[in-house]
Amino acid sequence: MSLLKMITDLFDSLFRSSSPEVQKKMRLKKIENELRNLPNGIYRNGLIQPNFAEILRILYINTRPIAKILEQTIAGPDIKRNTRFEFQLIVSSYEPSNQDALKSLEYEPRKHEVLEAAQDGTPVQKVFDNQRRRLEKLMHELNSKEFIKMDSIFLKLKQLTELCRFNFVTPLKAFDTKFNPSEPSAHPNFSALAPISMENVFLDLYYIIADFQMTMPVANAVIALAQIIDMDSMTSETQKKIVGHLKKIEGACHKVLNGDILTSLIRISKQNPDFQPTKVSYNADARQRFSIHIQEQFKNDEGRIKNELQDETIKSELEALFGVKSLLPLTGYNEELNELLLQNSSASFSWITPLKIVKSFAHFYYTDAVKTLLNDIVIEGFFNNPNYKSQFSQTVFSANEVSEKIEAFENSFAPNGPNNEALIKGYIRDSHKDSDFSKKLVNQVNGINAEAKSLIQHQVTALFSLYNEIVDLLQDSKKPSCEIVQNLKVLMMSSRNRDSTDFLENNIEKWKVFFDIMRNYAIITTVEKK
């Protein structure tokens, strides 16, 4: 400091101490003195000293190996992968016996347990209820003190992640233009810099690590993540290295770059003794997300198991209905897209099998030839009751649309359709980058399932109404004089329709089998006419 400035400062302090500008200078002077008196020697003669750069270099060297662990687990570009590792970290906090209990409530073990119980004659619902109680007990444990501590650990891990992502290279090159980030351990030649040149660095560091504190539980969490990546390479020596890196990071942040020191550096660089920098705020929601995910997956798995068990129970009936014929495949709403959903979300298609059954039945048993027969009765039949003719016509018309309605649903998965398959796959892909797309995907699938369920219900109802009318017509055709349609025998026995009539009569029992199967999936309330 020059003699003239010393005299000026002394004069100001004696005769102008009440001036706001002088008070500002005095407070800045006090901050500078406090920084100068720090043992770390990061500030001298109004400049940021090479010791500060050395602290940045230590952080750069020691955050790199920690960054690799975090990037491969909870801080990579794939959100779903990050979430999976977060959840694995939570699971690792359970006692080993409870970890096994949680694993036993996954899809495959649950289904195996249900099948075994069914073989023993135990009611399936009793097994599901028991599984639900076991899950509730495990979810309740998430609210214990030990698990609540996980919130703090995840907050620190997020903070550590941001520190590891910090761009140390740019400020280090400002202190030494020849600094080589590929060889950070090489002897550097740092120079002192004016505080203003480091203002943004101070602000960014404060934002990230103002209240950062490394704890042993956080260190254990990092080690646990490293073990998840590669358990075989996790030796005691590797653990010591990880702890060593974290201790150096803690030392640099807590002893040198703590919130108070960074605040002083920011105020000096801004020449504003009152400036209060902002710091980051994180939400600790991993525990809550884990609970929601597990319970949603549990619910969806239960529905999936019930559907699959139901599909198993109708195998013999399907064989009686279709023989060796395979169920017709569906476009869009099919096993291939469903498998993709199961691999990437908790959502799945719930009505594939029943919709395939309806499509196949309409194709094999409500053929175009049968439709022609019934249409001829509508158009050329002499109905004794005009109201009955109107009702019968509407029933035939509705049944004739069954295949068209199913085809329209399948076409909805085409490009530009409301259930665009490409859009669904896009949601699956983008859900790995943005969790909002996961919500959109689940909502989309739920809507499609509701549409499929409604479609099945309406088409089965239409076919069942027609079945009752067909039974009446077949019975009426056997009478000496037809009571419903006067010329029914002529229409049914014509050369155009004889084969269709025989086909319908020979397969009318198949319709009964079909409805027995579909009662597992749809509500059939119309009273069958005898």
Short mmCIF file of C-alpha atoms in Angstrom, two decimals:
data_model
loop_
_atom_site.label_atom_id
_atom_site.label_comp_id
_atom_site.label_asym_id
_atom_site.label_seq_id
_atom_site.Cartn_x
_atom_site.Cartn_y
_atom_site.Cartn_z
CA MET A 1 0.00 0.00 0.00
CA SER A 2 1.38 3.45 -0.94
CA LEU A 3 2.12 6.09 1.70
CA LEU A 4 -0.39 8.45 0.11
CA LYS A 5 -3.19 5.83 0.30
CA MET A 6 -2.32 5.12 3.94
CA ILE A 7 -2.59 8.80 4.77
CA THR A 8 -5.85 9.08 2.84
CA ASP A 9 -7.34 6.09 4.64
CA LEU A 10 -6.23 7.48 7.99
CA PHE A 11 -7.78 10.86 7.18
CA ASP A 12 -11.04 9.22 6.15
CA SER A 13 -11.22 7.12 9.27
CA LEU A 14 -10.63 10.19 11.50
CA PHE A 15 -12.71 12.86 9.82
CA ARG A 16 -15.16 11.09 7.48
CA SER A 17 -16.02 7.93 9.36
CA SER A 18 -19.76 8.61 9.11
CA SER A 19 -19.67 8.67 5.32
CA PRO A 20 -21.32 5.54 3.76
CA GLU A 21 -18.51 5.32 1.23
CA VAL A 22 -15.86 5.46 3.94
CA GLN A 23 -17.73 2.85 6.01
CA LYS A 24 -17.83 0.62 2.94
CA LYS A 25 -14.05 1.01 2.45
CA MET A 26 -13.41 0.28 6.11
CA ARG A 27 -15.52 -2.88 6.02
CA LEU A 28 -13.81 -4.06 2.85
CA LYS A 29 -10.48 -3.29 4.51
CA LYS A 30 -11.51 -5.44 7.47
CA ILE A 31 -12.44 -8.31 5.14
CA GLU A 32 -9.07 -8.01 3.35
CA ASN A 33 -7.22 -8.09 6.66
CA GLU A 34 -9.11 -11.21 7.72
CA LEU A 35 -8.21 -12.90 4.43
CA ARG A 36 -4.57 -11.87 4.73
CA ASN A 37 -4.38 -13.33 8.22
CA LEU A 38 -5.60 -16.75 7.11
CA PRO A 39 -2.89 -19.41 7.44
CA ASN A 40 -3.61 -20.82 3.98
CA GLY A 41 -2.09 -17.75 2.27
CA ILE A 42 -4.67 -17.51 -0.50
CA TYR A 43 -4.86 -13.70 -0.44
CA ARG A 44 -1.97 -11.19 -0.32
CA ASN A 45 -1.40 -7.67 -1.60
CA GLY A 46 -4.88 -7.42 -3.06
CA LEU A 47 -4.35 -10.55 -5.21
CA ILE A 48 -5.54 -14.16 -5.18
CA GLN A 49 -2.39 -16.16 -4.55
CA PRO A 50 -1.14 -19.41 -6.16
CA ASN A 51 -2.16 -21.25 -2.99
CA PHE A 52 -5.78 -20.82 -4.05
CA ALA A 53 -4.98 -22.40 -7.42
CA GLU A 54 -3.26 -25.24 -5.59
CA ILE A 55 -6.47 -25.92 -3.66
CA LEU A 56 -8.36 -26.04 -6.98
CA ARG A 57 -5.75 -28.47 -8.35
CA ILE A 58 -6.17 -30.74 -5.31
CA LEU A 59 -9.93 -30.72 -5.83
CA TYR A 60 -9.52 -31.42 -9.54
CA ILE A 61 -7.24 -34.40 -8.94
CA ASN A 62 -9.35 -35.95 -6.19
CA THR A 63 -12.81 -35.34 -7.65
CA ARG A 64 -11.98 -37.13 -10.91
CA PRO A 65 -11.96 -40.72 -9.53
CA ILE A 66 -15.05 -39.96 -7.42
CA ALA A 67 -16.76 -38.51 -10.50
CA LYS A 68 -16.24 -41.79 -12.36
CA ILE A 69 -18.03 -43.71 -9.62
CA LEU A 70 -20.93 -41.24 -9.50
CA GLU A 71 -21.27 -41.00 -13.29
CA GLN A 72 -21.52 -44.78 -13.56
CA THR A 73 -24.20 -44.96 -10.88
CA ILE A 74 -26.40 -42.08 -9.69
CA ALA A 75 -25.17 -39.16 -11.82
CA GLY A 76 -25.04 -40.40 -15.40
CA PRO A 77 -27.06 -39.14 -18.40
CA ASP A 78 -29.61 -41.99 -18.08
CA ILE A 79 -32.16 -40.99 -15.43
CA LYS A 80 -33.62 -44.49 -15.12
CA ARG A 81 -30.16 -45.94 -14.58
CA ASN A 82 -29.43 -43.27 -11.97
CA THR A 83 -32.68 -44.07 -10.20
CA ARG A 84 -31.92 -47.78 -10.24
CA PHE A 85 -28.62 -47.19 -8.43
CA GLU A 86 -30.26 -44.82 -5.96
CA PHE A 87 -32.79 -47.52 -5.15
CA GLN A 88 -30.05 -50.14 -4.83
CA LEU A 89 -28.35 -47.85 -2.32
CA ILE A 90 -31.57 -47.65 -0.32
CA VAL A 91 -32.02 -51.43 -0.47
CA SER A 92 -28.47 -51.88 0.83
CA SER A 93 -29.54 -50.02 3.97
CA TYR A 94 -31.97 -52.82 4.87
CA GLU A 95 -30.76 -55.66 7.04
CA PRO A 96 -29.72 -58.67 4.90
CA SER A 97 -32.83 -60.60 5.94
CA ASN A 98 -35.07 -57.73 4.85
CA GLN A 99 -33.15 -57.38 1.60
CA ASP A 100 -34.05 -61.01 0.93
CA ALA A 101 -37.64 -60.30 1.96
CA LEU A 102 -37.81 -57.41 -0.51
CA LYS A 103 -36.36 -59.56 -3.28
CA SER A 104 -38.97 -62.25 -2.57
CA LEU A 105 -41.65 -59.69 -3.48
CA GLU A 106 -40.40 -59.22 -7.02
CA TYR A 107 -42.44 -60.56 -9.94
CA GLU A 108 -40.86 -63.99 -10.50
CA PRO A 109 -40.70 -65.08 -6.81
CA ARG A 110 -44.24 -63.83 -6.22
CA LYS A 111 -45.62 -65.74 -9.20
CA HIS A 112 -43.75 -68.89 -8.15
CA GLU A 113 -45.21 -68.55 -4.64
CA VAL A 114 -48.72 -68.14 -6.01
CA LEU A 115 -48.39 -71.17 -8.32
CA GLU A 116 -47.11 -73.34 -5.48
CA ALA A 117 -49.99 -72.24 -3.25
CA ALA A 118 -52.51 -72.95 -6.01
CA GLN A 119 -51.15 -76.48 -6.36
CA ASP A 120 -51.57 -76.98 -2.60
CA GLY A 121 -55.15 -75.74 -2.76
CA THR A 122 -54.44 -72.46 -0.94
CA PRO A 123 -56.66 -69.59 -2.17
CA VAL A 124 -54.64 -67.33 -4.45
CA GLN A 125 -56.04 -64.16 -2.89
CA LYS A 126 -54.78 -65.30 0.50
CA VAL A 127 -51.24 -65.44 -0.93
CA PHE A 128 -51.59 -61.97 -2.44
CA ASP A 129 -52.85 -60.58 0.88
CA ASN A 130 -49.89 -62.13 2.71
CA GLN A 131 -47.46 -60.63 0.19
CA ARG A 132 -49.09 -57.23 0.61
CA ARG A 133 -48.68 -57.35 4.40
CA ARG A 134 -44.99 -58.25 4.00
CA LEU A 135 -44.51 -55.30 1.66
CA GLU A 136 -46.28 -52.89 4.02
CA LYS A 137 -43.92 -53.92 6.81
CA LEU A 138 -40.87 -53.22 4.65
CA MET A 139 -42.28 -49.88 3.46
CA HIS A 140 -43.03 -48.87 7.05
CA GLU A 141 -39.36 -49.39 7.89
CA LEU A 142 -38.49 -46.61 5.41
CA ASN A 143 -39.81 -44.14 7.98
CA SER A 144 -37.43 -45.31 10.69
CA LYS A 145 -34.62 -43.03 11.94
CA GLU A 146 -31.98 -45.03 10.10
CA PHE A 147 -33.69 -44.58 6.76
CA ILE A 148 -34.54 -40.93 7.36
CA LYS A 149 -30.79 -40.38 7.66
CA MET A 150 -30.57 -41.47 4.03
CA ASP A 151 -32.16 -38.16 3.02
CA SER A 152 -29.12 -36.27 4.29
CA ILE A 153 -26.77 -38.71 2.57
CA PHE A 154 -28.50 -38.25 -0.78
CA LEU A 155 -28.33 -34.46 -0.36
CA LYS A 156 -24.58 -34.66 0.22
CA LEU A 157 -24.17 -37.02 -2.72
CA LYS A 158 -25.94 -34.53 -4.97
CA GLN A 159 -23.69 -31.77 -3.68
CA LEU A 160 -20.62 -33.96 -4.18
CA THR A 161 -21.78 -34.72 -7.72
CA GLU A 162 -22.02 -31.02 -8.56
CA LEU A 163 -18.55 -30.41 -7.12
CA CYS A 164 -17.17 -33.27 -9.24
CA ARG A 165 -18.78 -31.68 -12.31
CA PHE A 166 -17.25 -28.29 -11.57
CA ASN A 167 -15.01 -26.90 -14.33
CA PHE A 168 -11.70 -26.63 -12.49
CA VAL A 169 -9.64 -26.52 -15.69
CA THR A 170 -10.68 -23.00 -16.79
CA PRO A 171 -9.63 -21.22 -13.55
CA LEU A 172 -6.48 -23.36 -13.31
CA LYS A 173 -5.50 -22.27 -16.82
CA ALA A 174 -6.10 -18.67 -15.74
CA PHE A 175 -3.49 -19.13 -12.98
CA ASP A 176 -1.17 -21.05 -15.34
CA THR A 177 -1.81 -20.91 -19.07
CA LYS A 178 0.32 -24.04 -19.55
CA PHE A 179 -1.61 -26.12 -17.06
CA ASN A 180 -2.22 -29.57 -18.58
CA PRO A 181 -5.46 -31.18 -17.34
CA SER A 182 -4.19 -34.57 -18.56
CA GLU A 183 -1.20 -34.28 -16.22
CA PRO A 184 -2.56 -32.39 -13.21
CA SER A 185 0.17 -33.74 -10.94
CA ALA A 186 2.92 -32.10 -13.00
CA HIS A 187 4.60 -29.17 -11.23
CA PRO A 188 2.51 -26.08 -12.07
CA ASN A 189 3.63 -22.47 -12.34
CA PHE A 190 0.72 -20.54 -10.88
CA SER A 191 0.63 -16.74 -10.82
CA ALA A 192 -1.37 -14.38 -8.60
CA LEU A 193 -4.57 -12.93 -10.08
CA ALA A 194 -6.87 -10.01 -9.35
CA PRO A 195 -9.96 -11.05 -7.35
CA ILE A 196 -12.32 -9.73 -10.02
CA SER A 197 -10.97 -12.27 -12.54
CA MET A 198 -12.08 -15.08 -10.21
CA GLU A 199 -15.46 -13.59 -9.27
CA ASN A 200 -17.56 -16.14 -11.17
CA VAL A 201 -15.41 -19.00 -9.86
CA PHE A 202 -16.00 -17.84 -6.28
CA LEU A 203 -19.74 -17.49 -6.91
CA ASP A 204 -20.04 -20.92 -8.52
CA LEU A 205 -18.04 -22.64 -5.80
CA TYR A 206 -20.06 -20.96 -3.07
CA TYR A 207 -23.29 -21.99 -4.79
CA ILE A 208 -22.18 -25.63 -4.73
CA ILE A 209 -20.20 -26.07 -1.50
CA ALA A 210 -21.20 -23.26 0.84
CA ASP A 211 -22.34 -25.75 3.50
CA PHE A 212 -20.69 -28.90 2.18
CA GLN A 213 -19.49 -31.37 4.75
CA MET A 214 -18.13 -34.83 4.04
CA THR A 215 -19.23 -37.44 6.56
CA MET A 216 -18.38 -41.11 6.96
CA PRO A 217 -21.91 -42.23 5.98
CA VAL A 218 -21.48 -40.32 2.69
CA ALA A 219 -18.09 -41.96 2.17
CA ASN A 220 -19.67 -45.35 2.88
CA ALA A 221 -22.37 -44.58 0.31
CA VAL A 222 -19.74 -43.82 -2.34
CA ILE A 223 -17.96 -47.08 -1.48
CA ALA A 224 -21.28 -48.94 -1.69
CA LEU A 225 -21.91 -47.49 -5.16
CA ALA A 226 -18.43 -48.56 -6.24
CA GLN A 227 -19.16 -52.06 -4.93
CA ILE A 228 -22.39 -52.21 -6.92
CA ILE A 229 -20.42 -51.41 -10.09
CA ASP A 230 -17.75 -54.04 -9.50
CA MET A 231 -17.81 -56.03 -6.29
CA ASP A 232 -14.82 -58.17 -7.30
CA SER A 233 -12.42 -55.22 -7.60
CA MET A 234 -13.51 -53.65 -4.31
CA THR A 235 -10.53 -54.50 -2.13
CA SER A 236 -9.64 -52.87 1.18
CA GLU A 237 -6.93 -50.97 -0.69
CA THR A 238 -9.49 -49.58 -3.15
CA GLN A 239 -11.71 -48.52 -0.28
CA LYS A 240 -8.80 -46.70 1.36
CA LYS A 241 -8.11 -44.84 -1.89
CA ILE A 242 -11.74 -43.73 -2.14
CA VAL A 243 -11.74 -42.55 1.47
CA GLY A 244 -8.41 -40.79 0.86
CA HIS A 245 -9.84 -38.85 -2.10
CA LEU A 246 -12.90 -37.88 -0.11
CA LYS A 247 -10.81 -36.71 2.87
CA LYS A 248 -8.77 -34.43 0.61
CA ILE A 249 -11.96 -33.04 -0.90
CA GLU A 250 -13.34 -32.46 2.59
CA GLY A 251 -10.10 -30.80 3.72
CA ALA A 252 -10.08 -28.41 0.77
CA CYS A 253 -13.75 -27.51 1.13
CA HIS A 254 -14.01 -27.32 4.91
CA LYS A 255 -10.68 -25.78 5.84
CA VAL A 256 -10.02 -23.48 2.86
CA LEU A 257 -13.03 -23.06 0.58
CA ASN A 258 -15.72 -22.94 3.24
CA GLY A 259 -18.73 -20.66 3.04
CA ASP A 260 -17.22 -17.85 5.14
CA ILE A 261 -13.98 -17.61 3.15
CA LEU A 262 -15.75 -17.79 -0.20
CA THR A 263 -18.19 -15.10 0.92
CA SER A 264 -15.25 -12.83 1.81
CA LEU A 265 -13.57 -13.47 -1.54
CA ILE A 266 -16.83 -12.72 -3.37
CA ARG A 267 -17.32 -9.47 -1.45
CA ILE A 268 -13.75 -8.39 -2.22
CA SER A 269 -14.12 -9.23 -5.91
CA LYS A 270 -17.43 -7.35 -6.07
CA GLN A 271 -16.21 -4.56 -3.78
CA ASN A 272 -19.45 -4.96 -1.89
CA PRO A 273 -19.15 -5.83 1.83
CA ASP A 274 -22.89 -6.52 2.09
CA PHE A 275 -23.25 -8.92 -0.82
CA GLN A 276 -24.77 -12.27 0.15
CA PRO A 277 -24.25 -15.00 -2.47
CA THR A 278 -26.83 -17.72 -3.09
CA LYS A 279 -26.33 -21.41 -2.52
CA VAL A 280 -27.92 -24.47 -4.03
CA SER A 281 -30.92 -26.17 -2.47
CA TYR A 282 -31.67 -29.85 -3.09
CA ASN A 283 -34.72 -32.00 -2.45
CA ALA A 284 -34.22 -35.32 -0.70
CA ASP A 285 -36.91 -37.40 -2.40
CA ALA A 286 -35.14 -40.69 -3.23
CA ARG A 287 -36.69 -42.49 -0.26
CA GLN A 288 -40.19 -41.32 -1.18
CA ARG A 289 -39.65 -42.18 -4.87
CA PHE A 290 -38.41 -45.62 -3.88
CA SER A 291 -41.52 -46.24 -1.79
CA ILE A 292 -43.84 -45.10 -4.57
CA HIS A 293 -41.98 -47.13 -7.21
CA ILE A 294 -41.96 -50.34 -5.17
CA GLN A 295 -45.65 -50.09 -4.37
CA GLU A 296 -46.62 -49.28 -7.96
CA GLN A 297 -44.48 -52.13 -9.27
CA PHE A 298 -46.00 -54.44 -6.67
CA LYS A 299 -49.52 -53.50 -7.77
CA ASN A 300 -48.73 -53.86 -11.47
CA ASP A 301 -46.98 -57.19 -10.91
CA GLU A 302 -50.03 -58.48 -9.06
CA GLY A 303 -52.27 -57.54 -11.95
CA ARG A 304 -49.85 -59.13 -14.39
CA ILE A 305 -49.69 -62.37 -12.37
CA LYS A 306 -53.48 -62.54 -12.11
CA ASN A 307 -53.82 -62.03 -15.86
CA GLU A 308 -51.26 -64.71 -16.60
CA LEU A 309 -52.91 -67.14 -14.18
CA GLN A 310 -56.22 -66.41 -15.82
CA ASP A 311 -54.69 -67.04 -19.23
CA GLU A 312 -53.38 -70.36 -17.93
CA THR A 313 -56.79 -71.47 -16.64
CA ILE A 314 -58.46 -71.05 -20.04
CA LYS A 315 -55.92 -73.11 -22.02
CA SER A 316 -58.16 -76.16 -22.26
CA GLU A 317 -61.16 -74.01 -23.18
CA LEU A 318 -59.14 -72.24 -25.87
CA GLU A 319 -58.16 -75.61 -27.28
CA ALA A 320 -61.81 -76.64 -27.31
CA LEU A 321 -62.69 -73.38 -29.08
CA PHE A 322 -59.91 -73.09 -31.64
CA GLY A 323 -58.36 -76.55 -31.76
CA VAL A 324 -54.87 -76.34 -33.24
CA LYS A 325 -55.43 -72.84 -34.59
CA SER A 326 -53.28 -70.14 -33.03
CA LEU A 327 -54.78 -66.90 -31.77
CA LEU A 328 -54.52 -64.16 -34.35
CA PRO A 329 -51.82 -61.59 -33.52
CA LEU A 330 -52.59 -57.96 -32.79
CA THR A 331 -50.95 -54.94 -34.36
CA GLY A 332 -49.58 -52.39 -31.90
CA TYR A 333 -51.23 -53.77 -28.78
CA ASN A 334 -49.05 -56.87 -28.71
CA GLU A 335 -46.46 -58.88 -26.79
CA GLU A 336 -43.47 -57.25 -28.51
CA LEU A 337 -44.35 -53.71 -27.47
CA ASN A 338 -45.48 -54.97 -24.07
CA GLU A 339 -42.09 -56.58 -23.45
CA LEU A 340 -40.45 -53.25 -24.23
CA LEU A 341 -42.74 -51.58 -21.68
CA LEU A 342 -41.95 -54.18 -19.02
CA GLN A 343 -38.21 -53.72 -19.53
CA ASN A 344 -38.38 -49.94 -19.20
CA SER A 345 -41.32 -49.05 -16.95
CA SER A 346 -43.84 -50.28 -14.44
CA ALA A 347 -46.61 -50.07 -17.07
CA SER A 348 -47.81 -52.91 -19.29
CA PHE A 349 -50.66 -53.93 -21.58
CA SER A 350 -53.31 -55.79 -19.56
CA TRP A 351 -55.78 -57.01 -22.18
CA ILE A 352 -53.73 -58.59 -24.97
CA THR A 353 -55.00 -62.16 -24.56
CA PRO A 354 -58.75 -61.42 -24.32
CA LEU A 355 -58.57 -59.02 -27.28
CA LYS A 356 -56.77 -61.68 -29.34
CA ILE A 357 -59.51 -64.17 -28.40
CA VAL A 358 -62.28 -61.81 -29.55
CA LYS A 359 -60.44 -61.04 -32.79
CA SER A 360 -59.81 -64.74 -33.46
CA PHE A 361 -63.38 -65.78 -32.65
CA ALA A 362 -64.85 -63.14 -34.96
CA HIS A 363 -62.49 -64.24 -37.72
CA PHE A 364 -63.04 -68.01 -37.41
CA TYR A 365 -66.72 -68.24 -36.40
CA TYR A 366 -68.41 -65.01 -37.42
CA THR A 367 -67.28 -65.30 -41.01
CA ASP A 368 -68.29 -63.19 -43.98
CA ALA A 369 -70.53 -66.06 -45.12
CA VAL A 370 -72.40 -66.04 -41.79
CA LYS A 371 -72.70 -62.26 -42.01
CA THR A 372 -74.21 -62.66 -45.49
CA LEU A 373 -76.80 -65.12 -44.15
CA LEU A 374 -77.86 -62.78 -41.35
CA ASN A 375 -77.90 -59.76 -43.66
CA ASP A 376 -80.17 -61.64 -46.06
CA ILE A 377 -82.56 -62.36 -43.17
CA VAL A 378 -82.56 -58.65 -42.27
CA ILE A 379 -83.18 -57.51 -45.83
CA GLU A 380 -85.39 -60.25 -47.27
CA GLY A 381 -87.01 -61.69 -44.14
CA PHE A 382 -90.76 -61.33 -43.54
CA PHE A 383 -90.76 -60.49 -39.85
CA ASN A 384 -94.01 -60.95 -38.03
CA ASN A 385 -93.06 -58.21 -35.56
CA PRO A 386 -91.65 -54.98 -37.04
CA ASN A 387 -90.16 -53.99 -33.68
CA TYR A 388 -88.34 -57.29 -33.49
CA LYS A 389 -86.96 -56.72 -37.00
CA SER A 390 -85.60 -53.33 -35.94
CA GLN A 391 -83.98 -54.85 -32.86
CA PHE A 392 -82.55 -57.78 -34.84
CA SER A 393 -81.19 -55.46 -37.53
CA GLN A 394 -79.39 -53.35 -34.95
CA THR A 395 -77.96 -56.46 -33.28
CA VAL A 396 -76.61 -57.79 -36.59
CA PHE A 397 -75.21 -54.38 -37.50
CA SER A 398 -73.36 -54.10 -34.16
CA ALA A 399 -71.94 -57.62 -34.48
CA ASN A 400 -70.85 -56.94 -38.06
CA GLU A 401 -68.70 -54.08 -36.75
CA VAL A 402 -66.76 -56.18 -34.23
CA SER A 403 -63.82 -56.96 -36.52
CA GLU A 404 -63.83 -53.40 -37.86
CA LYS A 405 -63.73 -51.93 -34.35
CA ILE A 406 -60.78 -54.15 -33.41
CA GLU A 407 -58.99 -53.23 -36.63
CA ALA A 408 -59.60 -49.54 -35.93
CA PHE A 409 -58.03 -49.99 -32.49
CA GLU A 410 -55.02 -51.68 -34.06
CA ASN A 411 -54.74 -48.88 -36.62
CA SER A 412 -54.63 -46.36 -33.78
CA PHE A 413 -51.03 -47.50 -33.21
CA ALA A 414 -50.03 -46.40 -36.72
CA PRO A 415 -48.13 -43.13 -37.34
CA ASN A 416 -50.32 -40.11 -36.54
CA GLY A 417 -52.76 -42.39 -34.68
CA PRO A 418 -53.90 -41.52 -31.14
CA ASN A 419 -51.91 -44.50 -29.78
CA ASN A 420 -48.95 -43.98 -32.13
CA GLU A 421 -46.50 -46.82 -31.45
CA ALA A 422 -43.58 -44.60 -32.43
CA LEU A 423 -44.70 -42.05 -29.83
CA ILE A 424 -44.84 -44.76 -27.15
CA LYS A 425 -41.34 -45.91 -28.07
CA GLY A 426 -40.26 -42.27 -28.01
CA TYR A 427 -41.61 -41.91 -24.47
CA ILE A 428 -39.70 -45.05 -23.47
CA ARG A 429 -36.48 -43.68 -24.97
CA ASP A 430 -36.89 -40.16 -23.56
CA SER A 431 -37.86 -41.44 -20.11
CA HIS A 432 -34.19 -42.32 -19.63
CA LYS A 433 -33.38 -38.61 -19.89
CA ASP A 434 -36.41 -36.91 -18.38
CA SER A 435 -38.67 -38.42 -15.70
CA ASP A 436 -41.65 -36.44 -17.05
CA PHE A 437 -41.73 -38.79 -20.02
CA SER A 438 -42.12 -41.74 -17.63
CA LYS A 439 -45.32 -40.15 -16.33
CA LYS A 440 -46.51 -39.52 -19.89
CA LEU A 441 -45.76 -43.14 -20.77
CA VAL A 442 -47.71 -44.52 -17.81
CA ASN A 443 -50.67 -42.22 -18.54
CA GLN A 444 -50.61 -43.23 -22.20
CA VAL A 445 -50.54 -46.95 -21.40
CA ASN A 446 -53.29 -46.60 -18.77
CA GLY A 447 -55.45 -44.84 -21.33
CA ILE A 448 -54.80 -47.54 -23.93
CA ASN A 449 -55.64 -50.28 -21.42
CA ALA A 450 -58.91 -48.54 -20.57
CA GLU A 451 -59.69 -48.31 -24.28
CA ALA A 452 -58.88 -52.01 -24.81
CA LYS A 453 -61.04 -53.04 -21.84
CA SER A 454 -63.98 -50.99 -23.11
CA LEU A 455 -63.51 -52.38 -26.62
CA ILE A 456 -63.60 -55.96 -25.36
CA GLN A 457 -66.67 -55.31 -23.20
CA HIS A 458 -68.66 -53.71 -26.02
CA GLN A 459 -67.74 -56.29 -28.67
CA VAL A 460 -68.43 -59.25 -26.40
CA THR A 461 -71.79 -57.70 -25.50
CA ALA A 462 -72.57 -57.24 -29.21
CA LEU A 463 -71.66 -60.85 -30.02
CA PHE A 464 -73.61 -62.22 -27.05
CA SER A 465 -76.71 -60.31 -28.10
CA LEU A 466 -76.35 -61.78 -31.59
CA TYR A 467 -75.80 -65.26 -30.16
CA ASN A 468 -79.16 -65.11 -28.38
CA GLU A 469 -80.87 -64.02 -31.60
CA ILE A 470 -79.16 -66.82 -33.58
CA VAL A 471 -80.29 -69.43 -31.04
CA ASP A 472 -83.88 -68.17 -31.39
CA LEU A 473 -83.67 -68.27 -35.21
CA LEU A 474 -82.20 -71.77 -35.29
CA GLN A 475 -84.97 -73.01 -32.99
CA ASP A 476 -87.60 -71.19 -35.05
CA SER A 477 -86.30 -72.75 -38.25
CA LYS A 478 -87.01 -76.23 -36.89
CA LYS A 479 -90.70 -75.52 -36.37
CA PRO A 480 -93.28 -76.52 -38.99
CA SER A 481 -94.23 -72.88 -39.32
CA CYS A 482 -91.70 -70.17 -38.42
CA GLU A 483 -93.01 -67.68 -35.88
CA ILE A 484 -90.33 -64.99 -36.06
CA VAL A 485 -89.56 -64.77 -39.79
CA GLN A 486 -92.14 -66.33 -42.10
CA ASN A 487 -89.69 -67.18 -44.90
CA LEU A 488 -86.79 -68.11 -42.57
CA LYS A 489 -86.43 -71.69 -43.89
CA VAL A 490 -86.33 -70.47 -47.48
CA LEU A 491 -83.59 -67.97 -46.67
CA MET A 492 -81.51 -70.38 -44.60
CA MET A 493 -81.79 -73.32 -46.97
CA SER A 494 -81.17 -71.36 -50.17
CA SER A 495 -78.17 -72.42 -52.28
CA ARG A 496 -76.55 -69.14 -51.31
CA ASN A 497 -76.85 -69.71 -47.56
CA ARG A 498 -77.13 -73.49 -46.99
CA ASP A 499 -73.42 -73.95 -46.20
CA SER A 500 -73.46 -70.93 -43.88
CA THR A 501 -76.50 -72.34 -42.07
CA ASP A 502 -74.78 -75.70 -41.61
CA PHE A 503 -71.61 -73.95 -40.40
CA LEU A 504 -73.59 -71.90 -37.91
CA GLU A 505 -75.52 -74.90 -36.58
CA ASN A 506 -72.43 -77.08 -36.31
CA ASN A 507 -70.52 -74.43 -34.39
CA ILE A 508 -73.16 -72.87 -32.17
CA GLU A 509 -71.67 -74.72 -29.18
CA LYS A 510 -68.37 -72.95 -29.90
CA TRP A 511 -70.16 -69.69 -29.20
CA LYS A 512 -71.05 -70.98 -25.72
CA VAL A 513 -67.41 -71.92 -25.10
CA PHE A 514 -66.36 -68.47 -26.28
CA PHE A 515 -68.65 -66.71 -23.80
CA ASP A 516 -67.59 -69.02 -20.97
CA ILE A 517 -64.02 -67.89 -21.65
CA MET A 518 -64.89 -64.23 -21.98
CA ARG A 519 -66.73 -64.18 -18.65
CA ASN A 520 -63.22 -64.10 -17.19
CA TYR A 521 -62.63 -60.74 -18.86
CA ALA A 522 -65.99 -59.07 -19.49
CA ILE A 523 -69.36 -58.66 -17.80
CA ILE A 524 -72.05 -60.60 -19.66
CA THR A 525 -75.40 -59.69 -18.14
CA THR A 526 -77.89 -60.49 -20.89
CA VAL A 527 -80.00 -63.47 -19.96
CA GLU A 528 -79.46 -66.31 -22.42
CA LYS A 529 -82.69 -67.34 -24.10
CA LYS A 530 -83.62 -71.00 -23.94
#
